[in-house]
Amino acid sequence: MQQRGQFSSRLGFILAAAGSAVGLGNIWGFPTQTASNGGAAFLLIYLALIFVLAYPVLCAELLIGRHGQSNPVASMQLICSHRSTRKAATLVGLAGMITVSGILSFYAIVAGWMIAFMGEPLALMVGAEQPANWMTSFGVGRNLLFTAIFMLFTIWVVNAGVKEGIEKWSRRLMPALLVLLLLLIGYLLTQEGAADGLKAYLVPDWSHLSPELLLKAMGQSFFSLSLGVGTMMIYGSYLSRDENLPKLAAQVTLVDTGVAVLAGMLIMPAMYVALHNGVEIFDANGALISSGDLVFQVLPALFDTMGSAGLIAATVFFLLMSIAALTSSISMLEVPVAYVAERFALPRAKAGYLVGGAIMAFSVLVIFNFGFLFGKVISITTEYAQPLIGLMFAVFTGWVWKRNRLLNELRQSNPEIEQGLFWKIWPTYVKFICPLLIGAVVLQSLM
Ligand code: PHE
């Protein structure tokens, strides 16, 4: 058997798990959803769901993974003691794997746009106007090229393994992204119009509250914390037995949520600054004209206000975004690759190219049928599949995993856990409240 990789330190794990969590979901998904769903109203519901639903499920996923020390399908099987539950566990693990592959197929397209938008200012610096234009205009050729580039990078890092690949990249780049975000927000707030954006972001308009909004906020919270697909389970499996898991999970949640809130602080005011500078963002009814590429409209408009320094700011920003997307996409591809490599005893690299190639083929399908497929794939995978599979993880932790074995797993790192608040609340919570809440949100949106 091949030796399994492991994170070399606690900080390595936090940065890698936060690297998985922080990505396009924070800086593209969250601000776009906030802008189209009532600003502060969406923000508040999202924050509530992160702490009420996503954090407990994150603990469950990490714990199942660390217990199993294997790919999600095998880890899920390991907490079952009956044949029938083991079968169901296999199905849930496989569903997660299919979902994460679907997510990667659209994620790579959006990440490709980030790379293209990084190329644009570079091209402009050397006076290549036409290629610059091509890179920022929507088109099949551009989408194909940059999606493929991004997928190749993803496969390449995943093949390098845990310590050399995943951990090293996350460790270097996460802090840089944070600093740049803060600098940009600082600049932005000096611009005319920014105050209106801040107001829309921070003062709730509850007229937007609807079953649909709840579903979207829940999907966004699961998407942002990389839940319900086995990613966190796999990262848990690379975690050593003596780490305090509830605390690590809390740290990852805080970092991820912090970056999303900051990104909103950048994008929402940037929208209104762009509006102030004559960019059309809302239609006559006050709805967003194009939500999917909102970020790609308002940020370049912001960089334009900076003169030639804007070219550099744009390059660095989109570079960091591409990298943030990469530390997430590698955590997606890791799930099916670990499974295929361990299940069929294939070398990692082979599994990487095989699975990566298949997902790229699906991306090509989405690119050629963009109007029809893109939004649907996002909605099915993130709004329905992720929370529902997360629900199953909670059900398995609460109902199938024997309570004393669960306690033993937690005790390994926290010998006193039994006396603490976490053990008093969490097991009952994932058993009853999480499944009920997730089920209720999905149901009310279908009615
Ligand atoms: N959390 C990532 C982001 O916010 C996306 C992701 C989803 C990563 C599922 C892994 C698994 O961009």
CSV table of C-alpha atoms and ligand atoms in Angstrom, one decimal:
chain,number,residue,atom,x,y,z
A,1,MET,CA,0.0,0.0,0.0
A,2,GLN,CA,1.1,3.5,-0.7
A,3,GLN,CA,2.0,5.6,2.2
A,4,ARG,CA,-0.6,8.3,2.9
A,5,GLY,CA,0.5,11.9,3.0
A,6,GLN,CA,-0.1,14.1,6.1
A,7,PHE,CA,0.1,17.8,6.8
A,8,SER,CA,3.3,18.7,8.4
A,9,SER,CA,2.0,21.1,11.0
A,10,ARG,CA,-1.2,22.5,12.5
A,11,LEU,CA,-0.6,25.8,10.6
A,12,GLY,CA,-0.2,23.8,7.4
A,13,PHE,CA,-3.5,22.2,7.9
A,14,ILE,CA,-5.3,25.4,8.8
A,15,LEU,CA,-3.9,27.1,5.8
A,16,ALA,CA,-4.7,24.2,3.5
A,17,ALA,CA,-8.3,23.8,4.8
A,18,ALA,CA,-8.8,27.6,4.7
A,19,GLY,CA,-7.2,27.5,1.2
A,20,SER,CA,-9.8,25.1,0.2
A,21,ALA,CA,-12.6,27.1,1.8
A,22,VAL,CA,-11.5,30.5,0.5
A,23,GLY,CA,-11.9,30.7,-3.2
A,24,LEU,CA,-14.2,31.9,-5.9
A,25,GLY,CA,-17.0,31.2,-3.5
A,26,ASN,CA,-15.9,34.0,-1.3
A,27,ILE,CA,-14.9,36.6,-3.8
A,28,TRP,CA,-17.1,35.8,-6.8
A,29,GLY,CA,-20.1,33.8,-5.4
A,30,PHE,CA,-20.7,35.5,-2.1
A,31,PRO,CA,-20.6,39.2,-3.3
A,32,THR,CA,-22.7,38.3,-6.4
A,33,GLN,CA,-25.3,36.6,-4.3
A,34,THR,CA,-25.3,39.4,-1.8
A,35,ALA,CA,-25.7,42.0,-4.5
A,36,SER,CA,-28.6,40.1,-6.2
A,37,ASN,CA,-30.4,39.2,-2.9
A,38,GLY,CA,-30.9,42.3,-0.9
A,39,GLY,CA,-27.4,43.1,0.4
A,40,ALA,CA,-27.4,43.0,4.2
A,41,ALA,CA,-30.4,40.7,4.4
A,42,PHE,CA,-28.5,38.0,2.6
A,43,LEU,CA,-25.3,38.8,4.6
A,44,LEU,CA,-27.1,38.3,8.0
A,45,ILE,CA,-28.9,35.1,7.0
A,46,TYR,CA,-25.7,33.7,5.6
A,47,LEU,CA,-23.8,34.5,8.8
A,48,ALA,CA,-26.5,32.8,10.8
A,49,LEU,CA,-26.4,29.7,8.7
A,50,ILE,CA,-22.6,29.4,8.8
A,51,PHE,CA,-22.7,29.1,12.6
A,52,VAL,CA,-26.0,27.2,13.0
A,53,LEU,CA,-25.5,24.7,10.2
A,54,ALA,CA,-22.2,24.8,8.4
A,55,TYR,CA,-19.8,24.7,11.4
A,56,PRO,CA,-21.4,21.6,13.0
A,57,VAL,CA,-21.4,19.8,9.7
A,58,LEU,CA,-17.7,20.8,9.1
A,59,CYS,CA,-16.9,19.2,12.5
A,60,ALA,CA,-18.7,16.0,11.5
A,61,GLU,CA,-16.9,15.8,8.1
A,62,LEU,CA,-13.4,16.4,9.6
A,63,LEU,CA,-14.1,13.8,12.3
A,64,ILE,CA,-15.3,11.1,10.0
A,65,GLY,CA,-12.2,11.7,7.8
A,66,ARG,CA,-9.7,11.6,10.6
A,67,HIS,CA,-11.3,8.5,12.0
A,68,GLY,CA,-11.2,6.7,8.6
A,69,GLN,CA,-7.8,7.9,7.5
A,70,SER,CA,-8.9,7.1,3.9
A,71,ASN,CA,-10.9,8.4,1.0
A,72,PRO,CA,-14.5,9.6,1.8
A,73,VAL,CA,-16.2,6.4,0.5
A,74,ALA,CA,-14.0,4.2,2.7
A,75,SER,CA,-14.2,6.6,5.7
A,76,MET,CA,-17.9,6.7,5.6
A,77,GLN,CA,-18.0,2.8,5.5
A,78,LEU,CA,-15.8,2.7,8.5
A,79,ILE,CA,-18.3,4.3,10.9
A,80,CYS,CA,-21.0,1.8,10.0
A,81,SER,CA,-21.3,-1.5,11.8
A,82,HIS,CA,-24.1,-3.1,9.7
A,83,ARG,CA,-24.0,-4.2,6.1
A,84,SER,CA,-27.1,-2.1,5.1
A,85,THR,CA,-25.8,1.1,6.5
A,86,ARG,CA,-22.4,0.5,4.9
A,87,LYS,CA,-24.1,0.3,1.5
A,88,ALA,CA,-25.9,3.5,2.1
A,89,ALA,CA,-22.6,5.1,3.3
A,90,THR,CA,-21.0,4.0,0.0
A,91,LEU,CA,-23.7,5.7,-2.0
A,92,VAL,CA,-23.4,8.9,0.0
A,93,GLY,CA,-19.6,8.9,-0.5
A,94,LEU,CA,-20.0,8.4,-4.2
A,95,ALA,CA,-22.6,11.1,-4.4
A,96,GLY,CA,-20.2,13.5,-2.9
A,97,MET,CA,-17.6,12.6,-5.4
A,98,ILE,CA,-19.9,13.1,-8.3
A,99,THR,CA,-21.0,16.4,-6.9
A,100,VAL,CA,-17.5,17.7,-6.4
A,101,SER,CA,-16.6,16.8,-10.0
A,102,GLY,CA,-19.6,18.8,-11.2
A,103,ILE,CA,-18.5,21.7,-9.1
A,104,LEU,CA,-15.0,21.6,-10.5
A,105,SER,CA,-16.4,21.5,-14.0
A,106,PHE,CA,-17.9,25.0,-13.6
A,107,TYR,CA,-15.4,26.3,-11.1
A,108,ALA,CA,-12.6,25.7,-13.7
A,109,ILE,CA,-14.5,27.9,-16.2
A,110,VAL,CA,-14.8,30.8,-13.8
A,111,ALA,CA,-11.2,30.4,-12.6
A,112,GLY,CA,-10.2,30.5,-16.3
A,113,TRP,CA,-11.8,34.0,-16.5
A,114,MET,CA,-9.7,35.1,-13.6
A,115,ILE,CA,-6.6,34.0,-15.5
A,116,ALA,CA,-7.8,35.7,-18.6
A,117,PHE,CA,-8.5,39.0,-16.7
A,118,MET,CA,-5.0,38.7,-15.3
A,119,GLY,CA,-3.6,38.5,-18.8
A,120,GLU,CA,-5.5,41.6,-20.0
A,121,PRO,CA,-3.6,44.3,-18.1
A,122,LEU,CA,-0.3,42.5,-19.0
A,123,ALA,CA,-1.2,42.6,-22.6
A,124,LEU,CA,-2.2,46.3,-22.3
A,125,MET,CA,1.2,47.1,-20.8
A,126,VAL,CA,2.9,45.9,-23.9
A,127,GLY,CA,0.3,47.6,-26.2
A,128,ALA,CA,-1.4,44.4,-27.4
A,129,GLU,CA,-4.9,45.8,-27.5
A,130,GLN,CA,-6.5,43.1,-29.6
A,131,PRO,CA,-5.4,40.1,-27.5
A,132,ALA,CA,-6.4,42.1,-24.4
A,133,ASN,CA,-9.9,42.6,-25.8
A,134,TRP,CA,-10.2,38.9,-26.7
A,135,MET,CA,-9.3,37.8,-23.2
A,136,THR,CA,-12.0,39.9,-21.6
A,137,SER,CA,-14.8,39.2,-24.1
A,138,PHE,CA,-17.0,36.3,-23.6
A,139,GLY,CA,-16.3,33.6,-26.2
A,140,VAL,CA,-16.0,29.8,-26.6
A,141,GLY,CA,-12.4,30.0,-27.7
A,142,ARG,CA,-11.3,32.0,-24.8
A,143,ASN,CA,-13.3,29.9,-22.3
A,144,LEU,CA,-11.9,26.7,-23.7
A,145,LEU,CA,-8.3,27.9,-23.6
A,146,PHE,CA,-8.3,29.3,-20.1
A,147,THR,CA,-10.4,26.5,-18.5
A,148,ALA,CA,-7.8,24.0,-19.9
A,149,ILE,CA,-4.9,26.0,-18.5
A,150,PHE,CA,-6.5,26.1,-15.1
A,151,MET,CA,-7.4,22.4,-15.1
A,152,LEU,CA,-3.8,21.5,-16.0
A,153,PHE,CA,-2.5,23.5,-13.1
A,154,THR,CA,-4.9,21.8,-10.8
A,155,ILE,CA,-3.9,18.3,-12.0
A,156,TRP,CA,-0.3,19.2,-11.7
A,157,VAL,CA,-0.5,20.4,-8.1
A,158,VAL,CA,-2.7,17.5,-7.0
A,159,ASN,CA,-0.2,15.0,-8.5
A,160,ALA,CA,2.5,16.6,-6.4
A,161,GLY,CA,0.8,15.2,-3.3
A,162,VAL,CA,-0.2,16.6,0.1
A,163,LYS,CA,2.9,18.2,1.6
A,164,GLU,CA,4.7,19.3,-1.5
A,165,GLY,CA,1.7,20.4,-3.5
A,166,ILE,CA,-1.3,21.4,-1.4
A,167,GLU,CA,0.3,22.6,1.7
A,168,LYS,CA,3.1,24.6,0.2
A,169,TRP,CA,0.9,26.6,-2.2
A,170,SER,CA,-1.7,27.5,0.5
A,171,ARG,CA,0.9,28.5,3.0
A,172,ARG,CA,2.4,31.1,0.7
A,173,LEU,CA,-0.5,32.6,-1.0
A,174,MET,CA,-3.4,32.9,1.5
A,175,PRO,CA,-1.8,35.7,3.5
A,176,ALA,CA,-0.9,37.7,0.3
A,177,LEU,CA,-4.5,37.6,-0.7
A,178,LEU,CA,-5.7,39.0,2.6
A,179,VAL,CA,-3.3,41.9,2.5
A,180,LEU,CA,-4.3,42.9,-1.1
A,181,LEU,CA,-8.0,42.7,-0.2
A,182,LEU,CA,-7.4,45.2,2.7
A,183,LEU,CA,-5.4,47.5,0.5
A,184,LEU,CA,-8.0,47.6,-2.2
A,185,ILE,CA,-10.8,48.2,0.3
A,186,GLY,CA,-8.8,51.1,1.8
A,187,TYR,CA,-8.4,52.7,-1.6
A,188,LEU,CA,-12.0,52.0,-2.6
A,189,LEU,CA,-13.5,53.7,0.4
A,190,THR,CA,-11.9,57.0,-0.7
A,191,GLN,CA,-13.9,56.9,-4.0
A,192,GLU,CA,-17.2,58.7,-4.7
A,193,GLY,CA,-20.2,56.4,-4.4
A,194,ALA,CA,-18.6,53.9,-2.0
A,195,ALA,CA,-20.7,55.0,0.9
A,196,ASP,CA,-23.9,54.0,-1.0
A,197,GLY,CA,-22.4,50.5,-1.5
A,198,LEU,CA,-21.5,50.2,2.2
A,199,LYS,CA,-25.0,51.1,3.1
A,200,ALA,CA,-26.6,48.5,0.8
A,201,TYR,CA,-24.2,46.0,2.3
A,202,LEU,CA,-24.7,46.8,5.9
A,203,VAL,CA,-28.3,48.0,6.3
A,204,PRO,CA,-30.8,45.1,5.7
A,205,ASP,CA,-33.7,45.4,3.4
A,206,TRP,CA,-35.9,42.5,4.6
A,207,SER,CA,-38.4,42.8,1.7
A,208,HIS,CA,-36.0,40.4,-0.1
A,209,LEU,CA,-36.6,37.6,2.5
A,210,SER,CA,-38.0,34.5,0.8
A,211,PRO,CA,-37.8,30.7,0.7
A,212,GLU,CA,-35.5,31.1,-2.3
A,213,LEU,CA,-33.1,33.4,-0.4
A,214,LEU,CA,-32.8,30.9,2.4
A,215,LEU,CA,-32.0,28.1,0.0
A,216,LYS,CA,-29.4,30.3,-1.8
A,217,ALA,CA,-27.8,31.4,1.5
A,218,MET,CA,-27.6,27.8,2.7
A,219,GLY,CA,-26.1,26.6,-0.5
A,220,GLN,CA,-23.6,29.4,-0.4
A,221,SER,CA,-22.6,28.6,3.1
A,222,PHE,CA,-22.0,24.9,2.3
A,223,PHE,CA,-20.2,25.9,-0.9
A,224,SER,CA,-18.0,28.4,0.8
A,225,LEU,CA,-16.9,25.9,3.5
A,226,SER,CA,-16.3,23.1,1.0
A,227,LEU,CA,-18.9,20.9,2.7
A,228,GLY,CA,-21.0,18.0,1.6
A,229,VAL,CA,-18.7,16.6,-1.0
A,230,GLY,CA,-15.9,14.9,1.0
A,231,THR,CA,-13.3,17.5,0.6
A,232,MET,CA,-13.1,18.3,4.3
A,233,MET,CA,-13.4,14.6,5.0
A,234,ILE,CA,-10.3,14.0,3.0
A,235,TYR,CA,-8.4,16.9,4.6
A,236,GLY,CA,-9.5,15.5,8.0
A,237,SER,CA,-7.9,12.2,7.0
A,238,TYR,CA,-4.6,13.9,6.5
A,239,LEU,CA,-4.8,15.4,10.0
A,240,SER,CA,-2.9,13.9,12.8
A,241,ARG,CA,-4.7,12.3,15.8
A,242,ASP,CA,-3.7,14.8,18.4
A,243,GLU,CA,-5.2,17.9,16.9
A,244,ASN,CA,-8.1,19.6,18.7
A,245,LEU,CA,-10.7,19.3,16.0
A,246,PRO,CA,-13.5,21.5,17.1
A,247,LYS,CA,-11.1,24.4,17.5
A,248,LEU,CA,-9.4,23.9,14.2
A,249,ALA,CA,-12.8,23.8,12.5
A,250,ALA,CA,-13.7,27.0,14.2
A,251,GLN,CA,-10.6,28.7,13.0
A,252,VAL,CA,-11.2,27.6,9.4
A,253,THR,CA,-14.8,28.8,9.6
A,254,LEU,CA,-13.7,32.2,10.9
A,255,VAL,CA,-11.1,32.7,8.3
A,256,ASP,CA,-13.4,31.7,5.5
A,257,THR,CA,-16.3,33.9,6.7
A,258,GLY,CA,-13.9,36.8,7.4
A,259,VAL,CA,-12.7,36.7,3.8
A,260,ALA,CA,-16.2,36.5,2.4
A,261,VAL,CA,-17.3,39.5,4.5
A,262,LEU,CA,-14.3,41.4,3.4
A,263,ALA,CA,-14.9,40.6,-0.2
A,264,GLY,CA,-18.4,41.9,0.1
A,265,MET,CA,-16.9,45.0,1.5
A,266,LEU,CA,-14.9,45.3,-1.7
A,267,ILE,CA,-17.4,44.3,-4.3
A,268,MET,CA,-20.6,46.0,-3.0
A,269,PRO,CA,-19.0,49.5,-2.7
A,270,ALA,CA,-17.1,48.9,-6.0
A,271,MET,CA,-20.5,48.4,-7.7
A,272,TYR,CA,-21.7,51.7,-6.6
A,273,VAL,CA,-18.4,53.4,-7.5
A,274,ALA,CA,-18.7,51.9,-11.0
A,275,LEU,CA,-22.3,53.1,-11.1
A,276,HIS,CA,-21.1,56.6,-10.2
A,277,ASN,CA,-18.6,56.4,-13.0
A,278,GLY,CA,-21.2,55.6,-15.6
A,279,VAL,CA,-21.0,51.8,-15.8
A,280,GLU,CA,-24.5,50.3,-16.2
A,281,ILE,CA,-25.1,47.7,-13.4
A,282,PHE,CA,-28.9,47.8,-12.8
A,283,ASP,CA,-31.7,47.6,-15.3
A,284,ALA,CA,-34.7,49.9,-15.2
A,285,ASN,CA,-36.3,47.7,-12.5
A,286,GLY,CA,-33.3,47.9,-10.3
A,287,ALA,CA,-32.3,44.3,-10.9
A,288,LEU,CA,-28.7,43.4,-11.6
A,289,ILE,CA,-28.0,43.3,-15.4
A,290,SER,CA,-25.7,40.3,-15.4
A,291,SER,CA,-25.0,38.6,-12.1
A,292,GLY,CA,-22.4,36.0,-13.2
A,293,ASP,CA,-19.9,38.4,-14.4
A,294,LEU,CA,-20.7,41.3,-12.0
A,295,VAL,CA,-17.2,41.0,-10.5
A,296,PHE,CA,-15.6,41.1,-13.9
A,297,GLN,CA,-17.4,44.4,-14.7
A,298,VAL,CA,-17.1,46.3,-11.5
A,299,LEU,CA,-13.5,45.5,-10.6
A,300,PRO,CA,-11.9,46.5,-13.9
A,301,ALA,CA,-14.0,49.7,-13.7
A,302,LEU,CA,-12.5,50.3,-10.3
A,303,PHE,CA,-8.9,49.6,-11.5
A,304,ASP,CA,-9.5,52.0,-14.4
A,305,THR,CA,-9.9,54.8,-11.9
A,306,MET,CA,-6.3,54.2,-10.7
A,307,GLY,CA,-4.5,55.3,-13.8
A,308,SER,CA,-1.5,53.2,-14.8
A,309,ALA,CA,-1.2,51.9,-11.2
A,310,GLY,CA,-4.5,50.2,-12.0
A,311,LEU,CA,-2.8,47.9,-14.5
A,312,ILE,CA,-0.5,46.6,-11.8
A,313,ALA,CA,-3.3,46.4,-9.2
A,314,ALA,CA,-5.5,44.4,-11.7
A,315,THR,CA,-2.7,42.0,-12.5
A,316,VAL,CA,-1.9,41.3,-8.9
A,317,PHE,CA,-5.6,41.0,-7.9
A,318,PHE,CA,-6.5,38.5,-10.6
A,319,LEU,CA,-3.3,36.6,-10.0
A,320,LEU,CA,-4.2,36.1,-6.4
A,321,MET,CA,-7.8,35.2,-7.3
A,322,SER,CA,-6.5,32.6,-9.7
A,323,ILE,CA,-4.3,31.2,-6.9
A,324,ALA,CA,-7.2,31.3,-4.4
A,325,ALA,CA,-9.2,29.3,-7.0
A,326,LEU,CA,-6.3,26.9,-7.3
A,327,THR,CA,-6.1,26.1,-3.6
A,328,SER,CA,-9.8,25.3,-3.8
A,329,SER,CA,-9.8,23.3,-7.0
A,330,ILE,CA,-7.0,21.1,-5.8
A,331,SER,CA,-9.1,20.2,-2.8
A,332,MET,CA,-11.9,19.3,-5.1
A,333,LEU,CA,-9.9,17.1,-7.5
A,334,GLU,CA,-8.2,15.5,-4.5
A,335,VAL,CA,-11.5,13.7,-3.6
A,336,PRO,CA,-12.0,11.6,-6.7
A,337,VAL,CA,-8.3,11.2,-7.3
A,338,ALA,CA,-7.7,9.8,-3.8
A,339,TYR,CA,-10.6,7.5,-4.2
A,340,VAL,CA,-9.6,6.2,-7.7
A,341,ALA,CA,-5.9,5.9,-6.6
A,342,GLU,CA,-6.7,4.0,-3.4
A,343,ARG,CA,-9.6,1.9,-4.7
A,344,PHE,CA,-8.0,0.8,-7.9
A,345,ALA,CA,-4.4,0.9,-6.6
A,346,LEU,CA,-3.3,3.3,-9.4
A,347,PRO,CA,-0.4,5.7,-9.1
A,348,ARG,CA,-1.6,9.2,-8.1
A,349,ALA,CA,-0.4,10.8,-11.3
A,350,LYS,CA,-2.3,8.4,-13.5
A,351,ALA,CA,-5.5,8.8,-11.4
A,352,GLY,CA,-4.9,12.6,-11.6
A,353,TYR,CA,-4.8,12.8,-15.4
A,354,LEU,CA,-7.7,10.3,-15.8
A,355,VAL,CA,-10.1,12.0,-13.4
A,356,GLY,CA,-9.0,15.5,-14.4
A,357,GLY,CA,-9.4,14.7,-18.1
A,358,ALA,CA,-12.9,13.4,-17.5
A,359,ILE,CA,-13.9,16.6,-15.6
A,360,MET,CA,-12.4,18.8,-18.3
A,361,ALA,CA,-14.5,16.9,-20.9
A,362,PHE,CA,-17.6,17.9,-18.9
A,363,SER,CA,-16.4,21.5,-18.7
A,364,VAL,CA,-16.2,21.5,-22.5
A,365,LEU,CA,-19.8,20.4,-22.6
A,366,VAL,CA,-20.8,23.2,-20.3
A,367,ILE,CA,-18.8,25.7,-22.4
A,368,PHE,CA,-20.5,24.7,-25.6
A,369,ASN,CA,-24.0,24.8,-23.9
A,370,PHE,CA,-23.2,27.7,-21.6
A,371,GLY,CA,-26.6,29.4,-21.4
A,372,PHE,CA,-28.3,26.1,-20.8
A,373,LEU,CA,-26.0,24.3,-18.5
A,374,PHE,CA,-23.8,26.7,-16.5
A,375,GLY,CA,-26.5,28.0,-14.1
A,376,LYS,CA,-28.1,24.6,-13.8
A,377,VAL,CA,-24.9,22.8,-12.8
A,378,ILE,CA,-24.3,25.5,-10.2
A,379,SER,CA,-27.8,25.3,-8.8
A,380,ILE,CA,-28.0,21.5,-8.6
A,381,THR,CA,-24.6,20.9,-7.1
A,382,THR,CA,-24.4,23.8,-4.7
A,383,GLU,CA,-28.0,24.6,-3.7
A,384,TYR,CA,-29.3,21.0,-3.5
A,385,ALA,CA,-26.5,18.3,-3.6
A,386,GLN,CA,-24.1,19.9,-1.1
A,387,PRO,CA,-26.6,20.6,1.7
A,388,LEU,CA,-28.4,17.3,1.2
A,389,ILE,CA,-25.2,15.3,1.3
A,390,GLY,CA,-24.1,17.4,4.3
A,391,LEU,CA,-27.4,16.3,5.9
A,392,MET,CA,-26.4,12.7,5.3
A,393,PHE,CA,-23.0,13.2,6.9
A,394,ALA,CA,-24.9,14.6,10.0
A,395,VAL,CA,-27.3,11.7,10.0
A,396,PHE,CA,-24.5,9.2,9.8
A,397,THR,CA,-22.6,11.0,12.6
A,398,GLY,CA,-25.6,11.3,14.8
A,399,TRP,CA,-27.5,8.0,14.2
A,400,VAL,CA,-25.1,5.4,12.7
A,401,TRP,CA,-21.8,6.1,14.4
A,402,LYS,CA,-21.9,4.5,17.8
A,403,ARG,CA,-21.8,7.1,20.5
A,404,ASN,CA,-18.9,5.6,22.5
A,405,ARG,CA,-16.8,5.2,19.4
A,406,LEU,CA,-17.4,8.8,18.4
A,407,LEU,CA,-16.4,9.9,21.9
A,408,ASN,CA,-13.2,7.8,21.6
A,409,GLU,CA,-12.3,9.5,18.4
A,410,LEU,CA,-12.7,12.9,19.9
A,411,ARG,CA,-10.9,11.9,23.1
A,412,GLN,CA,-7.7,11.1,21.3
A,413,SER,CA,-7.0,14.8,20.9
A,414,ASN,CA,-9.0,16.2,23.8
A,415,PRO,CA,-9.0,13.8,26.8
A,416,GLU,CA,-11.3,16.1,28.7
A,417,ILE,CA,-13.8,16.6,25.9
A,418,GLU,CA,-16.6,14.8,27.8
A,419,GLN,CA,-16.7,17.5,30.4
A,420,GLY,CA,-16.8,20.3,27.9
A,421,LEU,CA,-19.7,22.2,26.2
A,422,PHE,CA,-18.9,20.8,22.8
A,423,TRP,CA,-19.7,17.2,23.8
A,424,LYS,CA,-22.8,18.3,25.7
A,425,ILE,CA,-24.3,20.0,22.6
A,426,TRP,CA,-22.8,18.9,19.4
A,427,PRO,CA,-23.7,15.2,19.1
A,428,THR,CA,-27.4,15.8,19.8
A,429,TYR,CA,-27.3,18.8,17.6
A,430,VAL,CA,-26.0,17.0,14.5
A,431,LYS,CA,-28.4,14.2,15.3
A,432,PHE,CA,-31.6,16.2,15.3
A,433,ILE,CA,-31.2,19.9,14.5
A,434,CYS,CA,-28.9,19.8,11.5
A,435,PRO,CA,-31.0,17.3,9.5
A,436,LEU,CA,-34.3,19.0,10.4
A,437,LEU,CA,-33.1,22.5,9.5
A,438,ILE,CA,-31.5,21.5,6.2
A,439,GLY,CA,-34.5,19.4,5.3
A,440,ALA,CA,-36.8,22.3,6.1
A,441,VAL,CA,-34.9,24.8,4.0
A,442,VAL,CA,-34.8,22.5,1.0
A,443,LEU,CA,-38.5,21.6,1.4
A,444,GLN,CA,-39.8,25.1,1.7
A,445,SER,CA,-37.9,26.1,-1.4
A,446,LEU,CA,-39.6,23.3,-3.4
A,447,MET,CA,-43.1,24.2,-2.3
B,1,PHE,N1,-15.1,26.6,-0.9
B,1,PHE,C1,-14.6,26.8,-2.2
B,1,PHE,C2,-14.8,28.3,-2.5
B,1,PHE,O1,-15.4,29.0,-1.7
B,1,PHE,C3,-15.3,25.9,-3.2
B,1,PHE,C4,-15.3,24.5,-2.9
B,1,PHE,C5,-16.5,23.7,-2.9
B,1,PHE,C6,-14.1,23.8,-2.6
B,1,PHE,C7,-16.5,22.4,-2.6
B,1,PHE,C8,-14.1,22.4,-2.4
B,1,PHE,C9,-15.3,21.7,-2.4
B,1,PHE,O2,-14.4,28.7,-3.5
